[in-house]
Coordinates of C-alpha atoms (C1' of nucleotides) and ligand atoms in Angstrom, one line a residue:
Chain B
M1 CA -10.8 -8.0 67.1
P2 CA -11.9 -4.5 68.1
R3 CA -13.2 -5.3 71.5
N4 CA -14.5 -2.5 73.8
R5 CA -15.9 -0.7 70.8
R6 CA -19.5 0.4 70.9
I7 CA -21.7 -2.1 69.3
S8 CA -24.6 -0.9 67.3
E9 CA -28.1 -1.9 68.3
S10 CA -28.7 -3.5 64.9
T11 CA -25.7 -5.8 65.5
V12 CA -26.9 -6.8 68.9
R13 CA -30.4 -7.6 67.5
R14 CA -28.8 -9.7 64.8
L15 CA -26.8 -11.6 67.5
S16 CA -30.1 -12.8 68.8
I17 CA -30.9 -14.0 65.4
Y18 CA -27.7 -15.8 65.0
Y19 CA -28.1 -17.4 68.4
R20 CA -31.5 -18.8 67.4
L21 CA -30.1 -20.1 64.1
L22 CA -27.1 -21.7 65.7
S23 CA -29.3 -23.4 68.4
G24 CA -31.2 -25.0 65.5
L25 CA -28.1 -26.1 63.7
E26 CA -26.6 -27.5 66.8
K27 CA -29.7 -29.7 67.3
E28 CA -29.4 -30.9 63.8
G29 CA -25.8 -31.8 64.5
A30 CA -24.1 -29.5 62.0
P31 CA -20.5 -29.1 63.0
T32 CA -19.8 -25.8 61.2
V33 CA -21.7 -23.1 59.3
S34 CA -20.5 -20.5 56.9
S35 CA -21.5 -16.8 56.9
R36 CA -23.2 -17.5 53.6
E37 CA -25.4 -20.2 55.1
L38 CA -26.4 -18.0 58.1
A39 CA -27.1 -15.1 55.8
E40 CA -29.4 -17.2 53.5
K41 CA -31.5 -18.3 56.4
E42 CA -32.3 -14.8 57.4
K43 CA -32.4 -11.9 54.9
L44 CA -28.8 -10.8 55.3
T45 CA -25.6 -10.6 53.4
P46 CA -22.6 -12.8 54.3
A47 CA -20.5 -9.7 54.8
Q48 CA -23.0 -8.5 57.4
V49 CA -22.7 -11.7 59.3
R50 CA -19.0 -11.7 59.3
K51 CA -18.7 -8.0 60.2
D52 CA -21.1 -8.5 63.1
L53 CA -19.1 -11.4 64.5
S54 CA -15.8 -9.7 63.9
F55 CA -16.7 -7.0 66.5
F56 CA -16.4 -9.7 69.2
G57 CA -13.4 -11.7 67.9
S58 CA -12.4 -14.2 65.2
F59 CA -14.4 -17.3 65.7
G60 CA -14.2 -18.8 62.2
T61 CA -11.8 -20.9 60.2
R62 CA -11.1 -19.7 56.7
G63 CA -12.2 -22.1 54.1
L64 CA -14.4 -23.9 56.6
G65 CA -16.7 -21.5 58.4
Y66 CA -17.7 -21.2 62.1
P67 CA -17.9 -24.0 64.6
V68 CA -21.6 -24.1 65.5
R69 CA -21.4 -25.2 69.1
E70 CA -18.6 -22.9 70.0
L71 CA -20.1 -19.9 68.2
R72 CA -23.4 -20.4 69.9
E73 CA -21.8 -20.6 73.3
K74 CA -19.7 -17.5 72.6
I75 CA -22.9 -15.5 71.5
A76 CA -24.7 -16.8 74.6
R77 CA -22.0 -15.3 76.8
I78 CA -22.1 -12.0 74.8
L79 CA -25.8 -11.8 75.2
G80 CA -25.8 -12.9 78.8
L81 CA -27.8 -16.1 78.0
N82 CA -25.3 -18.3 79.8
R83 CA -27.0 -17.5 83.1
T84 CA -30.4 -16.9 84.5
W85 CA -32.3 -13.6 85.0
N86 CA -35.0 -12.9 87.5
V87 CA -38.0 -11.3 85.9
A88 CA -41.1 -9.7 87.3
V89 CA -44.3 -9.1 85.4
V90 CA -46.5 -6.2 86.5
G91 CA -50.1 -6.5 85.4
A92 CA -51.8 -9.9 85.5
G93 CA -54.1 -9.2 82.6
N94 CA -54.2 -10.6 79.1
I95 CA -50.6 -9.9 78.1
G96 CA -49.2 -10.6 81.6
S97 CA -50.9 -14.0 81.7
A98 CA -49.8 -14.9 78.3
L99 CA -46.2 -14.1 79.2
V100 CA -46.3 -16.1 82.4
S101 CA -47.7 -19.1 80.5
Y102 CA -45.0 -19.0 78.0
K103 CA -42.6 -21.9 78.9
E104 CA -39.8 -20.8 76.5
F105 CA -38.8 -17.9 78.6
Q106 CA -37.9 -20.1 81.5
K107 CA -36.0 -22.4 79.2
Q108 CA -34.0 -19.5 77.9
G109 CA -33.1 -18.5 81.4
F110 CA -35.6 -15.7 81.9
L111 CA -37.3 -16.8 85.2
I112 CA -40.5 -15.1 86.0
K113 CA -40.4 -14.9 89.7
L114 CA -43.1 -12.5 90.6
I115 CA -46.4 -11.2 89.2
F116 CA -48.1 -8.0 90.4
D117 CA -51.5 -6.5 90.1
N118 CA -53.6 -3.9 91.9
D119 CA -56.9 -5.8 91.5
Q120 CA -57.8 -7.3 94.9
R121 CA -59.6 -10.1 93.1
K122 CA -56.4 -11.2 91.4
I123 CA -54.0 -10.7 94.3
G124 CA -53.5 -13.9 96.1
S125 CA -54.6 -16.1 93.2
S126 CA -51.8 -17.7 91.2
H127 CA -50.8 -18.0 87.6
K128 CA -48.8 -21.1 86.7
G129 CA -47.7 -21.6 90.3
I130 CA -46.6 -18.0 90.8
P131 CA -48.8 -16.1 93.2
V132 CA -50.1 -12.6 92.2
S133 CA -48.7 -10.0 94.6
D134 CA -50.0 -6.6 95.6
V135 CA -48.4 -3.9 93.4
S136 CA -48.3 -1.7 96.5
H137 CA -45.3 -3.7 97.7
L138 CA -43.6 -3.5 94.3
A139 CA -40.3 -1.9 95.1
D140 CA -39.7 -3.9 98.3
E141 CA -40.5 -7.2 96.6
L142 CA -38.3 -6.4 93.5
K143 CA -35.4 -5.8 95.8
A144 CA -36.0 -8.8 98.0
H145 CA -36.2 -11.1 95.1
H146 CA -33.3 -9.5 93.2
I147 CA -35.3 -8.9 90.1
D148 CA -33.2 -8.0 87.1
I149 CA -35.9 -7.3 84.5
V150 CA -39.4 -5.8 84.9
V151 CA -42.1 -6.4 82.3
I152 CA -44.8 -3.7 82.3
A153 CA -48.1 -5.1 81.2
V154 CA -50.5 -2.6 82.9
P155 CA -52.8 0.0 81.2
G156 CA -51.0 3.0 79.7
P157 CA -51.8 5.5 82.5
A158 CA -50.4 3.2 85.1
A159 CA -47.1 2.4 83.3
Q160 CA -45.1 5.5 84.2
G161 CA -45.7 5.0 87.9
V162 CA -44.7 1.3 87.7
A163 CA -41.6 2.2 85.8
E164 CA -40.6 4.7 88.5
E165 CA -41.1 2.3 91.3
A166 CA -39.0 -0.3 89.4
V167 CA -36.2 2.2 88.9
S168 CA -36.3 3.2 92.5
A169 CA -35.9 -0.4 93.4
G170 CA -32.7 -0.5 91.4
V171 CA -34.1 -2.4 88.4
R172 CA -31.9 -1.6 85.3
A173 CA -34.0 -3.2 82.5
I174 CA -37.6 -2.8 81.5
L175 CA -39.7 -4.3 78.8
N176 CA -42.8 -2.2 78.3
F177 CA -46.0 -3.2 76.6
A178 CA -48.0 -0.1 77.4
P179 CA -48.4 2.3 74.5
V180 CA -46.7 5.2 76.3
S181 CA -43.3 6.7 76.2
L182 CA -41.7 6.0 79.6
K183 CA -39.5 8.7 81.2
I184 CA -36.7 6.9 83.0
P185 CA -33.0 7.5 83.5
A186 CA -30.7 6.8 80.6
S187 CA -28.9 4.3 82.8
V188 CA -31.9 2.0 82.6
S189 CA -32.3 -0.1 79.5
L190 CA -35.8 0.2 78.0
R191 CA -37.4 -1.8 75.2
N192 CA -40.9 -1.1 74.0
E193 CA -43.2 -3.7 72.5
N194 CA -45.9 -1.7 70.8
M195 CA -48.2 -3.9 68.8
S196 CA -50.4 -1.1 67.6
M197 CA -47.4 0.5 66.0
E198 CA -46.6 -2.7 64.2
L199 CA -50.1 -2.8 62.8
E200 CA -49.8 0.8 61.7
Q201 CA -46.5 0.1 59.9
L202 CA -48.4 -2.7 58.0
S203 CA -51.2 -0.3 57.3
Y204 CA -48.8 2.3 55.9
F205 CA -47.5 -0.3 53.6
L206 CA -50.9 -1.4 52.4
V207 CA -52.0 2.1 51.5
G208 CA -48.7 2.6 49.7
G209 CA -47.5 5.5 51.8
N210 CA -50.1 8.0 50.5
G211 CA -53.6 8.7 51.7
Chain O
M1 CA -42.5 18.8 49.6
P2 CA -40.6 15.9 48.0
R3 CA -43.5 13.6 47.6
N4 CA -43.1 10.2 45.9
R5 CA -39.7 9.8 47.5
R6 CA -39.0 6.6 49.4
I7 CA -39.6 7.1 53.0
S8 CA -37.3 5.3 55.5
E9 CA -38.7 2.8 57.9
S10 CA -37.5 4.9 60.8
T11 CA -39.5 7.8 59.6
V12 CA -42.7 5.7 59.3
R13 CA -42.2 4.3 62.7
R14 CA -41.9 7.8 64.1
L15 CA -45.1 8.9 62.3
S16 CA -46.9 6.4 64.5
I17 CA -45.4 8.1 67.5
Y18 CA -46.4 11.5 66.3
Y19 CA -49.9 10.2 65.7
R20 CA -50.2 9.0 69.3
L21 CA -48.8 12.2 70.7
L22 CA -51.2 14.3 68.5
S23 CA -54.2 12.2 69.5
G24 CA -53.4 13.0 73.1
L25 CA -52.8 16.7 72.4
E26 CA -56.1 16.9 70.5
K27 CA -57.9 15.4 73.5
E28 CA -56.3 18.0 75.7
G29 CA -57.5 20.7 73.3
A30 CA -54.2 22.0 72.3
P31 CA -54.6 23.9 69.0
T32 CA -51.0 23.8 67.9
V33 CA -47.7 22.1 68.8
S34 CA -44.1 22.9 67.9
S35 CA -41.5 20.4 66.7
R36 CA -39.7 21.1 69.9
E37 CA -42.7 20.1 72.1
L38 CA -43.2 16.9 70.1
A39 CA -39.5 16.1 70.3
E40 CA -39.4 16.6 74.1
K41 CA -42.2 14.2 74.7
E42 CA -40.3 11.4 72.9
K43 CA -36.6 11.2 72.8
L44 CA -36.0 13.0 69.5
T45 CA -34.6 16.3 68.2
P46 CA -36.9 19.0 66.8
A47 CA -35.0 18.8 63.5
Q48 CA -35.8 15.1 63.3
V49 CA -39.5 15.9 63.7
R50 CA -39.5 18.6 61.1
K51 CA -37.5 16.6 58.6
D52 CA -39.9 13.6 59.0
L53 CA -43.0 15.7 58.4
S54 CA -41.4 17.6 55.5
F55 CA -41.2 14.4 53.5
F56 CA -45.0 14.6 53.2
G57 CA -45.6 18.3 52.9
S58 CA -45.5 21.6 54.8
F59 CA -48.0 21.4 57.5
G60 CA -46.7 24.0 59.9
T61 CA -46.8 27.8 60.3
R62 CA -43.5 29.5 61.0
G63 CA -43.4 31.2 64.4
L64 CA -46.4 29.1 65.5
G65 CA -46.0 25.4 65.0
Y66 CA -48.3 22.7 63.6
P67 CA -52.1 22.6 63.8
V68 CA -52.7 19.6 66.1
R69 CA -56.0 18.4 64.6
E70 CA -55.0 18.9 61.0
L71 CA -51.6 17.2 61.4
R72 CA -53.1 14.3 63.2
E73 CA -55.6 13.8 60.4
K74 CA -52.9 14.1 57.8
I75 CA -50.8 11.5 59.5
A76 CA -53.8 9.3 59.8
R77 CA -54.2 9.4 56.0
I78 CA -50.6 8.7 55.4
L79 CA -50.6 5.7 57.8
G80 CA -53.9 4.5 56.5
L81 CA -55.7 5.0 59.8
N82 CA -58.6 6.9 58.3
R83 CA -60.2 3.7 57.4
T84 CA -60.7 0.2 58.7
W85 CA -58.7 -3.0 58.1
N86 CA -59.9 -6.5 58.3
V87 CA -57.6 -8.6 60.5
A88 CA -57.5 -12.4 61.1
V89 CA -55.7 -14.0 64.0
V90 CA -54.4 -17.5 63.5
G91 CA -53.8 -19.4 66.8
A92 CA -56.3 -19.1 69.6
G93 CA -53.8 -19.6 72.3
N94 CA -52.3 -17.2 74.9
I95 CA -51.2 -14.5 72.5
G96 CA -54.1 -14.9 70.1
S97 CA -56.6 -14.6 72.9
A98 CA -54.9 -11.6 74.4
L99 CA -55.0 -9.8 71.0
V100 CA -58.7 -10.6 70.5
S101 CA -59.5 -9.2 73.9
Y102 CA -57.7 -6.0 73.3
K103 CA -60.4 -3.4 72.6
E104 CA -58.0 -0.7 71.4
F105 CA -57.3 -2.4 68.1
Q106 CA -61.0 -2.1 67.1
K107 CA -61.0 1.5 68.1
Q108 CA -58.0 2.2 65.9
G109 CA -59.7 0.5 62.9
F110 CA -58.1 -2.9 63.1
L111 CA -61.1 -5.1 63.1
I112 CA -60.4 -8.7 64.1
K113 CA -62.9 -10.6 62.0
L114 CA -61.7 -14.1 62.2
I115 CA -59.8 -16.5 64.5
F116 CA -58.4 -19.8 63.4
D117 CA -57.1 -22.8 65.2
N118 CA -56.4 -26.5 64.5
D119 CA -57.5 -27.7 67.9
Q120 CA -61.0 -29.3 67.6
R121 CA -61.8 -28.4 71.2
K122 CA -61.3 -24.7 70.4
I123 CA -63.0 -24.7 67.0
G124 CA -66.6 -23.7 67.3
S125 CA -66.1 -22.0 70.6
S126 CA -65.9 -18.2 70.6
H127 CA -63.6 -15.5 71.8
K128 CA -65.2 -12.1 72.5
G129 CA -68.0 -12.9 70.1
I130 CA -65.8 -14.1 67.3
P131 CA -66.1 -17.8 66.6
V132 CA -62.9 -19.9 66.3
S133 CA -62.8 -21.3 62.7
D134 CA -60.9 -24.4 61.5
V135 CA -57.6 -23.5 60.1
S136 CA -58.0 -26.0 57.3
H137 CA -60.4 -23.5 55.7
L138 CA -57.9 -20.6 56.1
A139 CA -57.3 -19.5 52.6
D140 CA -60.9 -19.6 51.6
E141 CA -62.1 -17.7 54.6
L142 CA -59.4 -15.1 54.3
K143 CA -60.6 -14.4 50.8
A144 CA -64.3 -14.6 51.6
H145 CA -63.9 -12.0 54.4
H146 CA -61.5 -9.8 52.5
I147 CA -58.8 -10.0 55.2
D148 CA -56.1 -7.4 54.9
I149 CA -53.8 -8.4 57.7
V150 CA -53.0 -11.8 59.2
V151 CA -51.6 -12.1 62.7
I152 CA -49.7 -15.4 63.2
A153 CA -49.9 -16.6 66.8
V154 CA -49.2 -20.3 66.3
P155 CA -46.2 -22.4 67.5
G156 CA -43.0 -21.8 65.5
P157 CA -43.2 -25.0 63.4
A158 CA -46.7 -24.1 62.2
A159 CA -46.0 -20.5 61.3
Q160 CA -44.4 -20.9 57.8
G161 CA -47.4 -23.0 56.6
V162 CA -49.8 -20.5 57.8
A163 CA -47.9 -17.7 56.2
E164 CA -47.9 -19.5 52.9
E165 CA -51.6 -20.1 53.0
A166 CA -52.2 -16.5 53.8
V167 CA -50.0 -15.3 50.9
S168 CA -51.8 -17.8 48.6
A169 CA -55.1 -16.1 49.6
G170 CA -53.8 -12.8 48.5
V171 CA -53.0 -11.3 52.0
R172 CA -50.3 -8.6 51.7
A173 CA -49.5 -7.9 55.3
I174 CA -48.5 -10.3 58.1
L175 CA -47.7 -9.7 61.8
N176 CA -45.8 -12.7 63.1
F177 CA -45.4 -13.6 66.8
A178 CA -43.7 -16.9 66.2
P179 CA -39.9 -17.0 66.7
V180 CA -39.1 -18.0 63.2
S181 CA -38.0 -16.3 60.0
L182 CA -40.8 -16.5 57.6
K183 CA -40.0 -17.0 53.9
I184 CA -42.5 -15.0 51.9
P185 CA -42.5 -12.9 48.7
A186 CA -41.0 -9.4 49.1
S187 CA -44.3 -8.0 47.9
V188 CA -45.9 -9.0 51.2
S189 CA -45.2 -6.8 54.2
L190 CA -44.0 -8.6 57.2
R191 CA -43.4 -7.5 60.8
N192 CA -42.0 -9.7 63.5
E193 CA -42.8 -9.3 67.2
N194 CA -40.3 -11.4 68.9
M195 CA -40.5 -11.0 72.7
S196 CA -37.6 -13.3 73.4
M197 CA -35.3 -11.1 71.3
E198 CA -36.4 -8.1 73.3
L199 CA -35.5 -9.8 76.5
E200 CA -32.1 -10.8 75.0
Q201 CA -31.4 -7.2 74.1
L202 CA -32.0 -6.3 77.7
S203 CA -29.8 -9.1 78.9
Y204 CA -27.0 -7.9 76.6
F205 CA -27.3 -4.5 78.2
L206 CA -27.2 -5.9 81.7
V207 CA -24.0 -7.9 81.1
G208 CA -22.5 -4.8 79.6
G209 CA -21.9 -6.4 76.2
N210 CA -19.2 -8.8 77.3
G211 CA -19.3 -12.3 78.7
Chain C
dC1 C1' -44.3 50.5 60.5
dT2 C1' -40.5 48.5 62.7
dT3 C1' -38.3 45.4 65.6
dA4 C1' -38.0 41.4 68.4
dT5 C1' -39.3 36.8 68.8
dT6 C1' -40.5 32.4 67.5
dA7 C1' -40.4 28.4 64.8
dT8 C1' -40.7 26.1 60.1
dG9 C1' -38.5 24.1 56.0
dT10 C1' -34.5 22.4 53.9
dG11 C1' -29.8 22.3 51.6
dA12 C1' -25.4 20.9 53.5
dA13 C1' -22.5 18.6 56.7
dT14 C1' -22.0 14.8 59.5
dG15 C1' -22.0 10.3 61.3
dC16 C1' -22.8 5.6 61.2
dG17 C1' -24.2 1.2 59.5
dT18 C1' -23.8 -1.7 55.3
dT19 C1' -21.6 -3.5 51.4
dC20 C1' -17.5 -4.1 48.6
dA21 C1' -13.4 -6.2 47.5
dC22 C1' -9.5 -8.6 48.4
dA23 C1' -5.5 -10.5 50.9
dA24 C1' -4.7 -14.4 53.7
dG25 C1' -5.5 -18.9 55.6
dA26 C1' -7.3 -23.7 55.7
dA27 C1' -8.8 -28.0 53.5
dC28 C1' -8.7 -31.3 49.9
dG29 C1' -7.6 -33.8 45.7
dT30 C1' -4.0 -35.1 42.6
Chain R
dA1 C1' 4.1 -30.8 47.4
dC2 C1' 1.2 -27.9 44.8
dG3 C1' -2.6 -25.9 42.9
dT4 C1' -7.6 -25.3 43.4
dT5 C1' -11.4 -24.1 46.0
dC6 C1' -13.5 -22.2 49.8
dT7 C1' -14.3 -18.8 53.3
dT8 C1' -12.9 -15.6 56.8
dG9 C1' -11.5 -11.0 58.5
dT10 C1' -11.3 -6.2 57.5
dG11 C1' -9.9 -1.6 55.6
dA12 C1' -12.2 1.2 52.3
dA13 C1' -16.0 2.9 49.8
dC14 C1' -20.6 3.7 49.8
dG15 C1' -25.2 5.2 51.0
dC16 C1' -28.6 6.7 53.9
dA17 C1' -30.4 8.7 58.2
dT18 C1' -29.6 12.3 61.4
dT19 C1' -28.1 16.7 62.8
dC20 C1' -26.7 21.4 61.8
dA21 C1' -27.5 25.9 60.5
dC22 C1' -29.8 29.5 58.5
dA23 C1' -32.9 31.8 55.3
dT24 C1' -37.7 32.6 55.5
dA25 C1' -42.0 33.8 57.4
dA26 C1' -45.6 34.7 60.7
dT27 C1' -46.9 36.9 65.0
dA28 C1' -47.0 40.3 68.6
dA29 C1' -45.6 44.4 70.8
dG30 C1' -44.1 49.1 70.8
Ligands
LIG1 N1 -53.8 -7.4 75.1 C1 -53.2 -7.0 74.0 O1 -53.2 -7.7 73.0 C2 -52.4 -5.7 73.9 C3 -52.0 -5.2 72.7 C4 -51.2 -4.1 72.6 C5 -50.9 -3.4 73.8 N2 -51.3 -3.9 75.0 C6 -51.0 -3.1 76.2 O2 -50.5 -4.0 77.2 C7 -50.9 -3.5 78.4 C8 -51.7 -4.6 79.1 O3 -52.7 -5.0 78.3 P1 -53.7 -6.2 78.7 O4 -54.6 -6.5 77.5 O5 -53.0 -7.3 79.3 O6 -54.6 -5.4 79.7 P2 -55.6 -6.0 80.9 O7 -56.5 -4.9 81.2 O8 -56.0 -7.3 80.5 O9 -54.5 -6.2 82.1 C9 -54.0 -5.1 82.8 C10 -53.8 -5.6 84.2 O10 -53.1 -4.6 85.0 C11 -53.8 -4.5 86.2 N3 -53.5 -3.1 86.7 C12 -54.1 -1.9 86.4 N4 -53.4 -0.9 87.0 C13 -52.4 -1.4 87.7 C14 -51.4 -0.9 88.5 N5 -51.3 0.4 88.8 N6 -50.5 -1.8 89.1 C15 -50.6 -3.1 88.8 N7 -51.5 -3.6 88.1 C16 -52.4 -2.8 87.5 C17 -55.2 -4.7 86.0 O11 -55.8 -5.1 87.2 C18 -55.1 -5.8 85.0 O12 -55.1 -7.1 85.6 C19 -51.8 -2.3 78.2 O13 -50.9 -1.2 78.4 C20 -52.2 -2.4 76.8 O14 -52.4 -1.2 76.2 C21 -52.1 -5.0 75.1
LIG2 N1 -47.2 -16.5 75.1 C1 -46.2 -15.7 75.0 O1 -46.0 -14.9 75.9 C2 -45.2 -15.7 73.9 C3 -44.0 -15.0 74.0 C4 -43.2 -15.0 72.9 C5 -43.5 -15.7 71.7 N2 -44.6 -16.4 71.6 C6 -44.9 -17.1 70.4 O2 -46.2 -16.8 70.0 C7 -46.8 -18.0 69.4 C8 -48.1 -18.3 70.1 O3 -47.8 -18.5 71.5 P1 -48.9 -18.9 72.6 O4 -48.3 -18.7 73.9 O5 -50.1 -18.2 72.2 O6 -49.0 -20.4 72.2 P2 -50.3 -21.4 72.6 O7 -49.8 -22.7 72.5 O8 -51.0 -20.8 73.8 O9 -51.2 -21.1 71.4 C9 -51.0 -21.6 70.1 C10 -52.3 -22.0 69.5 O10 -52.1 -22.3 68.1 C11 -52.9 -23.5 67.8 N3 -52.2 -24.1 66.7 C12 -51.2 -25.0 66.7 N4 -50.9 -25.3 65.4 C13 -51.8 -24.7 64.6 C14 -52.0 -24.6 63.2 N5 -51.2 -25.3 62.4 N6 -52.9 -23.9 62.7 C15 -53.7 -23.1 63.6 N7 -53.6 -23.1 64.9 C16 -52.6 -23.9 65.4 C17 -52.9 -24.3 69.1 O11 -54.0 -25.1 69.1 C18 -53.0 -23.1 70.1 O12 -54.3 -22.8 70.4 C19 -45.8 -19.0 69.5 O13 -45.1 -19.1 68.3 C20 -44.9 -18.5 70.6 O14 -43.5 -19.0 70.4 C21 -45.5 -16.4 72.7

DNA sequence: CTTATTATGTGAATGCGTTCACAAGAACGT
DNA sequence: ACGTTCTTGTGAACGCATTCACATAATAAG
């Protein structure tokens, strides 16, 4: 059980996948699951599943598999899903509104506490019970509400400024929907969600990789 | 210039990044750009940039760099961005509506031609000039309109069925927003956009990788 | 024309994630 | 109790992506 070792990004991504599978299995009442079963549900190999889990300990029983409930709980702790996180969304536009409307985030413990915009017509109105605040108070509000994660859903040109404000307020995790490369300290975790890029990957596949 | 060779997914993803950077540089009027400059704008090494581009040919001039306009056009051809693609969105909910409202897709050549839903109240209404069609005619309409890419924005339980319909209609590329693992033939290109997973990766980082 | 400078293109080296292969452990039937 | 079956956990082998390092070439200046 090589704890403390650096875990690869791919492994962490797959932990999310296992977590989702295990949640489903738990609802179905399955007591145990084998690495083979988990692998078949996604497009993985049993060895991959076992190796991933082995980085965090030995959770399985030889000849039997992994205890569903226990493993799900263990992964929840590893991923930090056994608690809640305070989230703020910046940009009350199409994407921002969609995110706020999405109930699953709250159920998973990602609590959207604040929404920001710079449009006076939107400020003061409310989305799903959460009032839209003025982005000019961003840093102060982020601090006051102990926001852990900031979601950036503003137009590209505004994204860098928002990111810097968030960082200055002590935020250590950003999910960015704007199609720009944010420059922030390495100590802040950044994930980009670039839908255009996804479409471009599909396009590349469709043309077969040559013009 | 090792053409025909299999290009890694990471390389293709970075091509999208280079394309965006080059588009910006072209607007600014920059005639050439070096691998070092490109690398600095993203978080890459110059060698990475050169290696990526070398898979497709020799576009640069030693001592000078790459011609911005030419390289952008070349990458556009490689990624299939020098043409248009017909896109259909299935699910006229929060995400589906956000996508349809997003003008940039059209500018990039991803033309959203059809929207589908199964809610009678939505069918017949229109989003941004595109009428919402009944999903029960999905396969026929996809064929009739020569749809290249299907975006799945329906609730998880409905996603697999939509994917199968799309595949049966000959669609070869799918962008899936539902948090499920779609089972489709390997000949169909699939990209998943799972926002919950992105938040979970951030959460993992915040807890430091241990419970 | 020569030298200094800059920057590409690419084999070779490196590093890292994935897969292999098997010893070891647990359950179950006889 | 014992053999059969199943499945984990993991060192080792493998393969692929990244990085290194340098020969090559173009430009510009003296
Ligand atoms: N909608 C999509 O489907 C889609 C797809 C891909 C990428 N994106 C990206 O997501 C981001 C948001 O897209 P959208 O469609 O929701 O845009 P939108 O225009 O609908 O919303 C942007 C919101 O941000 C607000 N805003 C602008 N500047 C601001 C600032 N400085 N501070 C705070 N708020 C500010 C605007 O008032 C608006 O309400 C953009 O960067 C876009 O490129 C969107
Ligand atoms: N909204 C978000 O921020 C968000 C975030 C993460 C993931 N997602 C995922 O994206 C998907 C869409 O989310 P949403 O928020 O837009 O949901 P939504 O409920 O707003 O929209 C779903 C739409 O699909 C339609 N629909 C349902 N079954 C259908 C079927 N069989 N055929 C055609 N249409 C059907 C519904 O009528 C509705 O209009 C879901 O799978 C959700 O889990 C959404």
